PDB file of C-alpha atoms in Angstrom:
ATOM      1  CA  MET K 438       0.118   0.096   0.204  1.00 39.00           C
ATOM      2  CA  LYS K 439       2.339   2.186   0.892  1.00 36.00           C
ATOM      3  CA  LYS K 440       4.181   2.040  -2.195  1.00 37.00           C
ATOM      4  CA  LEU K 441       1.025   2.447  -4.673  1.00 35.00           C
ATOM      5  CA  SER K 442       0.640   5.734  -2.274  1.00 39.00           C
ATOM      6  CA  VAL K 443       3.372   6.524  -3.302  1.00 35.00           C
ATOM      7  CA  ALA K 444       3.821   5.580  -7.699  1.00 38.00           C
ATOM      8  CA  ILE K 445       0.736   7.292  -7.613  1.00 33.00           C
ATOM      9  CA  ALA K 446       1.792  10.733  -5.564  1.00 39.00           C
ATOM     10  CA  ALA K 447       5.155  10.740  -8.008  1.00 39.00           C
ATOM     11  CA  GLY K 448       2.550   9.885 -11.281  1.00 42.00           C
ATOM     12  CA  ALA K 449       0.797  13.266  -9.982  1.00 39.00           C
ATOM     13  CA  LEU K 450       3.495  15.027  -9.367  1.00 39.00           C
ATOM     14  CA  LEU K 451       4.816  14.377 -12.679  1.00 39.00           C
ATOM     15  CA  ALA K 452       1.764  15.183 -14.607  1.00 37.00           C
ATOM     16  CA  SER K 453       1.082  19.052 -13.480  1.00 38.00           C
ATOM     17  CA  PRO K 454       3.021  21.626 -14.750  1.00 37.00           C
ATOM     18  CA  VAL K 455       6.703  22.070 -14.368  1.00 39.00           C
ATOM     19  CA  PHE K 456       7.905  24.118 -10.987  1.00 42.00           C
ATOM     20  CA  ALA K 457      10.014  26.235 -10.487  1.00 51.00           C
ATOM     21  CA  ASN K 458      13.769  26.017  -9.640  1.00 78.00           C
ATOM     22  CA  ASP K 459      13.865  27.648  -6.469  1.00 95.00           C
ATOM     23  CA  TYR K 460      13.080  26.821  -3.368  1.00 98.00           C
ATOM     24  CA  GLN K 461      13.014  28.027   0.269  1.00 98.00           C
ATOM     25  CA  ALA K 462      12.367  24.810   1.963  1.00 98.00           C
ATOM     26  CA  GLU K 463      12.767  20.895   1.868  1.00 98.00           C
ATOM     27  CA  LEU K 464      11.163  18.321   3.638  1.00 99.00           C
ATOM     28  CA  GLY K 465      12.162  14.416   3.437  1.00 98.00           C
ATOM     29  CA  LEU K 466      11.761  10.942   4.461  1.00 98.00           C
ATOM     30  CA  VAL K 467      14.764   8.577   4.692  1.00 98.00           C
ATOM     31  CA  TYR K 468      13.673   4.290   5.604  1.00 98.00           C
ATOM     32  CA  GLY K 469      16.866   2.112   6.257  1.00 97.00           C
ATOM     33  CA  GLN K 470      16.988  -1.787   6.939  1.00 96.00           C
ATOM     34  CA  VAL K 471      20.185  -2.196   9.505  1.00 93.00           C
ATOM     35  CA  ASP K 472      22.122  -5.171   9.831  1.00 93.00           C
ATOM     36  CA  THR K 473      24.595  -6.083  12.493  1.00 91.00           C
ATOM     37  CA  LYS K 474      26.513  -8.963  12.883  1.00 90.00           C
ATOM     38  CA  LEU K 475      28.457  -9.969  15.634  1.00 86.00           C
ATOM     39  CA  ASP K 476      31.803 -12.625  15.292  1.00 77.00           C
ATOM     40  CA  LEU K 477      32.259 -14.104  18.144  1.00 69.00           C
ATOM     41  CA  GLY K 478      35.491 -16.058  16.818  1.00 67.00           C
ATOM     42  CA  PRO K 479      34.684 -19.825  18.167  1.00 68.00           C
ATOM     43  CA  PHE K 480      31.815 -18.986  19.736  1.00 64.00           C
ATOM     44  CA  GLY K 481      29.857 -18.524  16.340  1.00 65.00           C
ATOM     45  CA  SER K 482      28.421 -15.007  14.753  1.00 68.00           C
ATOM     46  CA  PHE K 483      24.969 -13.358  16.657  1.00 75.00           C
ATOM     47  CA  ASP K 484      23.151 -11.220  13.907  1.00 82.00           C
ATOM     48  CA  ASP K 485      20.572  -8.796  14.493  1.00 84.00           C
ATOM     49  CA  ASP K 486      18.267  -6.315  11.740  1.00 88.00           C
ATOM     50  CA  ALA K 487      16.415  -3.686  12.469  1.00 90.00           C
ATOM     51  CA  SER K 488      14.598  -0.809  10.343  1.00 93.00           C
ATOM     52  CA  SER K 489      14.846   3.067  11.030  1.00 94.00           C
ATOM     53  CA  THR K 490      12.874   6.182   9.781  1.00 96.00           C
ATOM     54  CA  THR K 491      13.878  10.007   9.710  1.00 97.00           C
ATOM     55  CA  LEU K 492      12.215  12.539   9.101  1.00 98.00           C
ATOM     56  CA  TYR K 493      13.836  15.556   8.440  1.00 98.00           C
ATOM     57  CA  GLY K 494      13.075  19.489   7.304  1.00 98.00           C
ATOM     58  CA  GLU K 495      15.125  22.159   6.319  1.00 98.00           C
ATOM     59  CA  VAL K 496      14.757  25.963   5.884  1.00 99.00           C
ATOM     60  CA  PHE K 497      15.822  28.854   3.794  1.00 99.00           C
ATOM     61  CA  PHE K 498      16.521  32.078   5.217  1.00 98.00           C
ATOM     62  CA  ASP K 499      16.118  33.511   0.954  1.00 97.00           C
ATOM     63  CA  THR K 500      15.397  31.355  -1.713  1.00 97.00           C
ATOM     64  CA  VAL K 501      17.519  29.105  -2.715  1.00 98.00           C
ATOM     65  CA  ASP K 502      18.855  29.697  -6.916  1.00 97.00           C
ATOM     66  CA  THR K 503      18.674  26.051  -8.568  1.00 97.00           C
ATOM     67  CA  SER K 504      20.527  27.685 -11.813  1.00 95.00           C
ATOM     68  CA  LYS K 505      24.116  27.585 -10.941  1.00 96.00           C
ATOM     69  CA  GLY K 506      24.554  23.232 -11.167  1.00 97.00           C
ATOM     70  CA  PRO K 507      23.235  19.795  -9.453  1.00 98.00           C
ATOM     71  CA  LEU K 508      19.834  19.882  -7.952  1.00 98.00           C
ATOM     72  CA  ALA K 509      21.768  18.003  -4.975  1.00 98.00           C
ATOM     73  CA  GLU K 510      24.016  21.112  -4.714  1.00 99.00           C
ATOM     74  CA  ALA K 511      21.700  23.688  -4.861  1.00 98.00           C
ATOM     75  CA  SER K 512      22.244  25.297  -1.807  1.00 98.00           C
ATOM     76  CA  PHE K 513      25.963  24.544  -1.642  1.00 98.00           C
ATOM     77  CA  LEU K 514      26.383  26.625  -5.144  1.00 98.00           C
ATOM     78  CA  SER K 515      23.909  29.694  -3.918  1.00 98.00           C
ATOM     79  CA  LYS K 516      25.457  29.961  -0.792  1.00 98.00           C
ATOM     80  CA  SER K 517      22.323  29.639   1.136  1.00 98.00           C
ATOM     81  CA  SER K 518      21.617  29.640   4.830  1.00 98.00           C
ATOM     82  CA  GLY K 519      19.447  28.045   6.532  1.00 99.00           C
ATOM     83  CA  LEU K 520      18.430  25.464   9.358  1.00 99.00           C
ATOM     84  CA  SER K 521      17.613  21.603   9.645  1.00 98.00           C
ATOM     85  CA  LEU K 522      15.869  19.608  11.849  1.00 98.00           C
ATOM     86  CA  SER K 523      15.700  15.631  11.519  1.00 98.00           C
ATOM     87  CA  TYR K 524      13.779  13.093  13.871  1.00 97.00           C
ATOM     88  CA  THR K 525      14.889   9.229  13.688  1.00 95.00           C
ATOM     89  CA  THR K 526      13.390   6.033  15.347  1.00 93.00           C
ATOM     90  CA  VAL K 527      15.123   2.746  15.221  1.00 90.00           C
ATOM     91  CA  GLU K 528      12.782  -0.511  15.328  1.00 83.00           C
ATOM     92  CA  ASP K 529      12.161  -1.798  19.163  1.00 74.00           C
ATOM     93  CA  VAL K 530      14.252   0.965  20.709  1.00 73.00           C
ATOM     94  CA  ASP K 531      12.983   2.669  23.303  1.00 70.00           C
ATOM     95  CA  ASP K 532      14.671   6.014  22.563  1.00 72.00           C
ATOM     96  CA  ASP K 533      14.235   8.093  19.557  1.00 88.00           C
ATOM     97  CA  SER K 534      17.706  10.867  18.499  1.00 93.00           C
ATOM     98  CA  TRP K 535      17.148  14.151  17.266  1.00 95.00           C
ATOM     99  CA  ALA K 536      19.475  16.572  16.319  1.00 97.00           C
ATOM    100  CA  LEU K 537      19.051  20.374  15.156  1.00 98.00           C
ATOM    101  CA  GLY K 538      21.497  22.010  12.244  1.00 98.00           C
ATOM    102  CA  GLY K 539      22.240  25.354  11.062  1.00 98.00           C
ATOM    103  CA  ARG K 540      24.809  26.776   8.816  1.00 99.00           C
ATOM    104  CA  PHE K 541      24.989  30.550   8.389  1.00 98.00           C
ATOM    105  CA  VAL K 542      27.324  31.860   4.935  1.00 98.00           C
ATOM    106  CA  PHE K 543      27.971  35.955   5.200  1.00 97.00           C
ATOM    107  CA  GLY K 544      28.383  38.326   2.659  1.00 91.00           C
ATOM    108  CA  ASN K 545      31.510  37.975   2.510  1.00 93.00           C
ATOM    109  CA  ASP K 546      31.573  34.406   1.984  1.00 97.00           C
ATOM    110  CA  TYR K 547      32.209  33.238   5.608  1.00 98.00           C
ATOM    111  CA  ILE K 548      31.088  30.473   7.605  1.00 99.00           C
ATOM    112  CA  ILE K 549      29.872  28.992  10.510  1.00 99.00           C
ATOM    113  CA  GLU K 550      28.062  26.055  11.262  1.00 99.00           C
ATOM    114  CA  ALA K 551      26.246  24.457  14.489  1.00 98.00           C
ATOM    115  CA  GLY K 552      25.411  21.244  15.305  1.00 98.00           C
ATOM    116  CA  TYR K 553      23.447  19.724  18.149  1.00 98.00           C
ATOM    117  CA  SER K 554      21.720  16.332  18.550  1.00 96.00           C
ATOM    118  CA  SER K 555      20.631  13.675  21.531  1.00 93.00           C
ATOM    119  CA  VAL K 556      20.081  10.393  21.264  1.00 87.00           C
ATOM    120  CA  GLU K 557      18.736   8.150  24.859  1.00 77.00           C
ATOM    121  CA  ASP K 558      21.270   9.863  27.726  1.00 76.00           C
ATOM    122  CA  SER K 559      23.636  10.834  25.233  1.00 86.00           C
ATOM    123  CA  THR K 560      24.331  14.576  23.630  1.00 93.00           C
ATOM    124  CA  SER K 561      26.661  15.769  20.739  1.00 95.00           C
ATOM    125  CA  TRP K 562      26.795  19.298  20.362  1.00 97.00           C
ATOM    126  CA  GLY K 563      29.476  20.876  17.805  1.00 98.00           C
ATOM    127  CA  ALA K 564      30.447  24.100  16.069  1.00 98.00           C
ATOM    128  CA  GLY K 565      32.591  25.091  12.512  1.00 99.00           C
ATOM    129  CA  PHE K 566      33.942  28.316  11.017  1.00 99.00           C
ATOM    130  CA  GLY K 567      34.936  28.300   7.398  1.00 99.00           C
ATOM    131  CA  LYS K 568      35.425  30.660   3.963  1.00 99.00           C
ATOM    132  CA  TYR K 569      34.245  29.815   0.210  1.00 99.00           C
ATOM    133  CA  LEU K 570      37.117  29.508  -1.658  1.00 98.00           C
ATOM    134  CA  THR K 571      35.925  29.713  -5.235  1.00 98.00           C
ATOM    135  CA  ASP K 572      32.370  30.132  -5.418  1.00 98.00           C
ATOM    136  CA  SER K 573      32.437  26.264  -5.868  1.00 98.00           C
ATOM    137  CA  THR K 574      34.740  25.211  -3.281  1.00 99.00           C
ATOM    138  CA  ASP K 575      34.671  26.084   0.724  1.00 99.00           C
ATOM    139  CA  LEU K 576      36.909  24.664   4.175  1.00 99.00           C
ATOM    140  CA  VAL K 577      35.681  24.207   6.835  1.00 99.00           C
ATOM    141  CA  VAL K 578      36.952  23.449  10.192  1.00 99.00           C
ATOM    142  CA  SER K 579      35.037  22.567  13.080  1.00 98.00           C
ATOM    143  CA  TYR K 580      34.798  21.018  16.509  1.00 98.00           C
ATOM    144  CA  SER K 581      32.388  18.260  18.011  1.00 97.00           C
ATOM    145  CA  THR K 582      32.071  16.435  21.585  1.00 95.00           C
ATOM    146  CA  ASN K 583      29.860  13.515  22.755  1.00 91.00           C
ATOM    147  CA  ASP K 584      30.038  13.846  26.410  1.00 83.00           C
ATOM    148  CA  ASP K 585      28.271  10.043  26.758  1.00 78.00           C
ATOM    149  CA  ALA K 586      31.246   8.550  24.582  1.00 73.00           C
ATOM    150  CA  ASN K 587      33.913  11.490  25.879  1.00 84.00           C
ATOM    151  CA  LEU K 588      34.631  11.974  22.000  1.00 89.00           C
ATOM    152  CA  ASP K 589      36.437  14.656  20.898  1.00 94.00           C
ATOM    153  CA  THR K 590      36.850  15.475  17.011  1.00 96.00           C
ATOM    154  CA  LEU K 591      38.731  18.356  16.044  1.00 98.00           C
ATOM    155  CA  SER K 592      38.337  18.598  11.690  1.00 98.00           C
ATOM    156  CA  ALA K 593      38.762  19.927   8.240  1.00 99.00           C
ATOM    157  CA  ASP K 594      36.408  19.600   5.381  1.00 99.00           C
ATOM    158  CA  MET K 595      36.514  20.675   1.980  1.00 99.00           C
ATOM    159  CA  HIS K 596      33.760  20.058  -0.550  1.00 99.00           C
ATOM    160  CA  SER K 597      33.821  21.217  -4.126  1.00 99.00           C
ATOM    161  CA  VAL K 598      31.531  21.083  -7.420  1.00 99.00           C
ATOM    162  CA  VAL K 599      33.891  21.472 -10.383  1.00 98.00           C
ATOM    163  CA  SER K 600      32.230  21.600 -14.055  1.00 97.00           C
ATOM    164  CA  LEU K 601      32.752  19.239 -16.822  1.00 98.00           C
ATOM    165  CA  SER K 602      31.366  18.832 -20.548  1.00 95.00           C
ATOM    166  CA  GLY K 603      27.916  19.657 -20.845  1.00 93.00           C
ATOM    167  CA  ASP K 604      25.555  19.600 -17.581  1.00 95.00           C
ATOM    168  CA  ALA K 605      28.059  16.731 -16.253  1.00 98.00           C
ATOM    169  CA  SER K 606      30.093  17.931 -13.218  1.00 98.00           C
ATOM    170  CA  LEU K 607      32.126  16.017 -10.322  1.00 99.00           C
ATOM    171  CA  ALA K 608      31.738  16.577  -6.867  1.00 99.00           C
ATOM    172  CA  TYR K 609      34.376  15.963  -4.014  1.00 99.00           C
ATOM    173  CA  THR K 610      34.852  16.293  -0.292  1.00 99.00           C
ATOM    174  CA  LEU K 611      37.846  15.719   1.615  1.00 99.00           C
ATOM    175  CA  GLY K 612      37.990  15.068   5.485  1.00 99.00           C
ATOM    176  CA  LEU K 613      40.812  15.065   7.980  1.00 98.00           C
ATOM    177  CA  SER K 614      40.163  15.077  11.746  1.00 98.00           C
ATOM    178  CA  TYR K 615      42.049  14.266  14.743  1.00 97.00           C
ATOM    179  CA  LEU K 616      40.144  11.719  17.556  1.00 95.00           C
ATOM    180  CA  ASP K 617      40.613  12.013  21.609  1.00 93.00           C
ATOM    181  CA  ALA K 618      38.702   8.983  23.346  1.00 85.00           C
ATOM    182  CA  ASP K 619      38.552   9.671  26.840  1.00 79.00           C
ATOM    183  CA  SER K 620      42.331   7.394  27.267  1.00 78.00           C
ATOM    184  CA  GLU K 621      43.547   7.362  23.601  1.00 87.00           C
ATOM    185  CA  THR K 622      43.526   9.217  20.172  1.00 92.00           C
ATOM    186  CA  GLY K 623      43.554   8.543  16.978  1.00 94.00           C
ATOM    187  CA  PHE K 624      43.337  10.109  13.379  1.00 96.00           C
ATOM    188  CA  GLY K 625      40.341   9.271  10.386  1.00 97.00           C
ATOM    189  CA  ILE K 626      40.431  10.241   6.869  1.00 98.00           C
ATOM    190  CA  ALA K 627      37.573  10.492   4.281  1.00 98.00           C
ATOM    191  CA  GLY K 628      36.616  10.975   1.562  1.00 98.00           C
ATOM    192  CA  ASP K 629      33.536  10.902  -1.951  1.00 98.00           C
ATOM    193  CA  LEU K 630      32.821  11.455  -4.887  1.00 99.00           C
ATOM    194  CA  THR K 631      29.932  11.810  -6.821  1.00 99.00           C
ATOM    195  CA  TYR K 632      29.098  12.015 -10.456  1.00 99.00           C
ATOM    196  CA  TYR K 633      26.086  14.062 -11.968  1.00 99.00           C
ATOM    197  CA  PHE K 634      25.276  12.834 -15.728  1.00 98.00           C
ATOM    198  CA  ASN K 635      22.895  15.970 -15.489  1.00 98.00           C
ATOM    199  CA  ASN K 636      21.888  18.210 -13.079  1.00 97.00           C
ATOM    200  CA  ASN K 637      18.966  15.835 -12.102  1.00 98.00           C
ATOM    201  CA  LEU K 638      21.338  12.408 -12.134  1.00 99.00           C
ATOM    202  CA  GLY K 639      23.804  11.948  -9.956  1.00 99.00           C
ATOM    203  CA  ILE K 640      26.256   8.343  -8.794  1.00 99.00           C
ATOM    204  CA  GLY K 641      28.800   8.414  -5.685  1.00 99.00           C
ATOM    205  CA  ALA K 642      30.850   6.369  -3.745  1.00 99.00           C
ATOM    206  CA  GLY K 643      32.259   7.213  -0.611  1.00 99.00           C
ATOM    207  CA  VAL K 644      34.899   5.798   2.013  1.00 98.00           C
ATOM    208  CA  SER K 645      36.200   6.833   5.533  1.00 98.00           C
ATOM    209  CA  GLN K 646      38.599   5.177   8.138  1.00 97.00           C
ATOM    210  CA  GLN K 647      38.400   6.210  11.624  1.00 94.00           C
ATOM    211  CA  SER K 648      42.228   4.444  13.744  1.00 93.00           C
ATOM    212  CA  PHE K 649      42.475   4.489  17.606  1.00 88.00           C
ATOM    213  CA  ASP K 650      45.588   2.533  19.508  1.00 81.00           C
ATOM    214  CA  SER K 651      42.955  -0.070  19.777  1.00 78.00           C
ATOM    215  CA  VAL K 652      40.698  -0.302  16.765  1.00 87.00           C
ATOM    216  CA  ASP K 653      39.647   0.909  13.737  1.00 92.00           C
ATOM    217  CA  ILE K 654      36.546   1.841  11.975  1.00 93.00           C
ATOM    218  CA  THR K 655      36.097   1.472   8.296  1.00 97.00           C
ATOM    219  CA  THR K 656      32.960   2.981   6.304  1.00 98.00           C
ATOM    220  CA  TRP K 657      32.022   2.863   2.834  1.00 98.00           C
ATOM    221  CA  GLN K 658      29.261   3.920   0.695  1.00 98.00           C
ATOM    222  CA  VAL K 659      27.578   3.941  -2.642  1.00 99.00           C
ATOM    223  CA  PHE K 660      24.632   5.946  -3.356  1.00 99.00           C
ATOM    224  CA  ALA K 661      22.365   7.396  -6.292  1.00 99.00           C
ATOM    225  CA  ASP K 662      19.960  10.674  -6.256  1.00 98.00           C
ATOM    226  CA  TRP K 663      17.636  11.181  -9.021  1.00 98.00           C
ATOM    227  CA  PHE K 664      15.221  14.435  -9.047  1.00 98.00           C
ATOM    228  CA  VAL K 665      12.762  13.235 -11.312  1.00 98.00           C
ATOM    229  CA  THR K 666      11.198  16.738 -11.268  1.00 97.00           C
ATOM    230  CA  ASN K 667      13.016  19.825 -10.050  1.00 95.00           C
ATOM    231  CA  ASN K 668      11.251  19.802  -6.889  1.00 97.00           C
ATOM    232  CA  LEU K 669      11.247  16.309  -6.098  1.00 98.00           C
ATOM    233  CA  ASP K 670      14.296  14.036  -5.571  1.00 98.00           C
ATOM    234  CA  LEU K 671      14.438  10.009  -5.006  1.00 99.00           C
ATOM    235  CA  GLY K 672      17.703   7.994  -3.464  1.00 99.00           C
ATOM    236  CA  LEU K 673      19.072   4.506  -3.084  1.00 99.00           C
ATOM    237  CA  SER K 674      21.930   4.433  -0.723  1.00 98.00           C
ATOM    238  CA  TYR K 675      24.473   1.011   0.560  1.00 98.00           C
ATOM    239  CA  SER K 676      26.460   1.526   3.617  1.00 98.00           C
ATOM    240  CA  ASP K 677      29.294  -0.932   5.466  1.00 97.00           C
ATOM    241  CA  THR K 678      30.968   0.057   8.574  1.00 96.00           C
ATOM    242  CA  ASP K 679      33.485  -2.622   9.670  1.00 94.00           C
ATOM    243  CA  MET K 680      34.673  -2.426  13.841  1.00 89.00           C
ATOM    244  CA  GLU K 681      37.487  -5.562  14.624  1.00 80.00           C
ATOM    245  CA  ILE K 682      34.073  -8.121  15.587  1.00 82.00           C
ATOM    246  CA  ILE K 683      31.264  -5.675  14.635  1.00 92.00           C
ATOM    247  CA  GLU K 684      29.635  -5.310  10.820  1.00 92.00           C
ATOM    248  CA  THR K 685      26.869  -2.997  10.448  1.00 94.00           C
ATOM    249  CA  SER K 686      25.381  -2.429   7.402  1.00 96.00           C
ATOM    250  CA  MET K 687      22.838  -0.266   6.057  1.00 97.00           C
ATOM    251  CA  ILE K 688      20.358  -0.004   2.189  1.00 98.00           C
ATOM    252  CA  ALA K 689      18.158   3.153   2.987  1.00 98.00           C
ATOM    253  CA  ALA K 690      15.932   4.933   0.515  1.00 99.00           C
ATOM    254  CA  ASN K 691      14.846   8.078   0.714  1.00 98.00           C
ATOM    255  CA  ALA K 692      12.379  11.039  -0.826  1.00 99.00           C
ATOM    256  CA  SER K 693      12.160  14.420  -0.441  1.00 98.00           C
ATOM    257  CA  PHE K 694      10.375  17.729  -2.255  1.00 98.00           C
ATOM    258  CA  ARG K 695      11.066  20.782  -2.276  1.00 98.00           C
ATOM    259  CA  PHE K 696       8.952  24.361  -2.627  1.00 97.00           C
TER     260      PHE K 696
END
């Protein structure tokens, strides 16, 4: 029934008049299936499955110009300021999580970011400062902390969109981080790459590595994003995280609407 409802809604949108490109708000839904495997060596293994649902929204202070490149990169290329809010619930888990964030871009291209999240008895907050190096490249240095895990992170991230021939373009993100987890320290490196065939369709992959004295955590993902119309976005992703004896994989589908 849910699939039928989505199909009917998508058909109605496609049959309606062409939407305006620009927007000022976005609402979305992400549904994921999570599989966790615990490898106990000679004692066998333990598997557990769960589903997760995330509702999110974003509001921008000014209209976002979508004429500068891929629709998925519109708020970045438009140097838009805004606030975001998300709520996540996981099957058979009593404590839901939520997150609030903001990104503010000033007239001189300087950037301030802030975020706060809460799950169960654990809270995290962070803040960042950066600048657009060019109209399509930024660099942000940020600090975040988690009180429950006693984890402090200092990171530097660069994001850029490069125009190719025709409507094609390439977007990438590179990140380095220093990690302080209670009694030990570590380092992290991350990167992702998205190829946009045109302003509506893109596919990509990413990988990250966090290394401590006692454990290494590796995550990789692949994803696809398609704007069926200028306002309706559909996406699919798969990710896998390996942390010594624990491996977690997730397949997720998302849909969002801009207005």
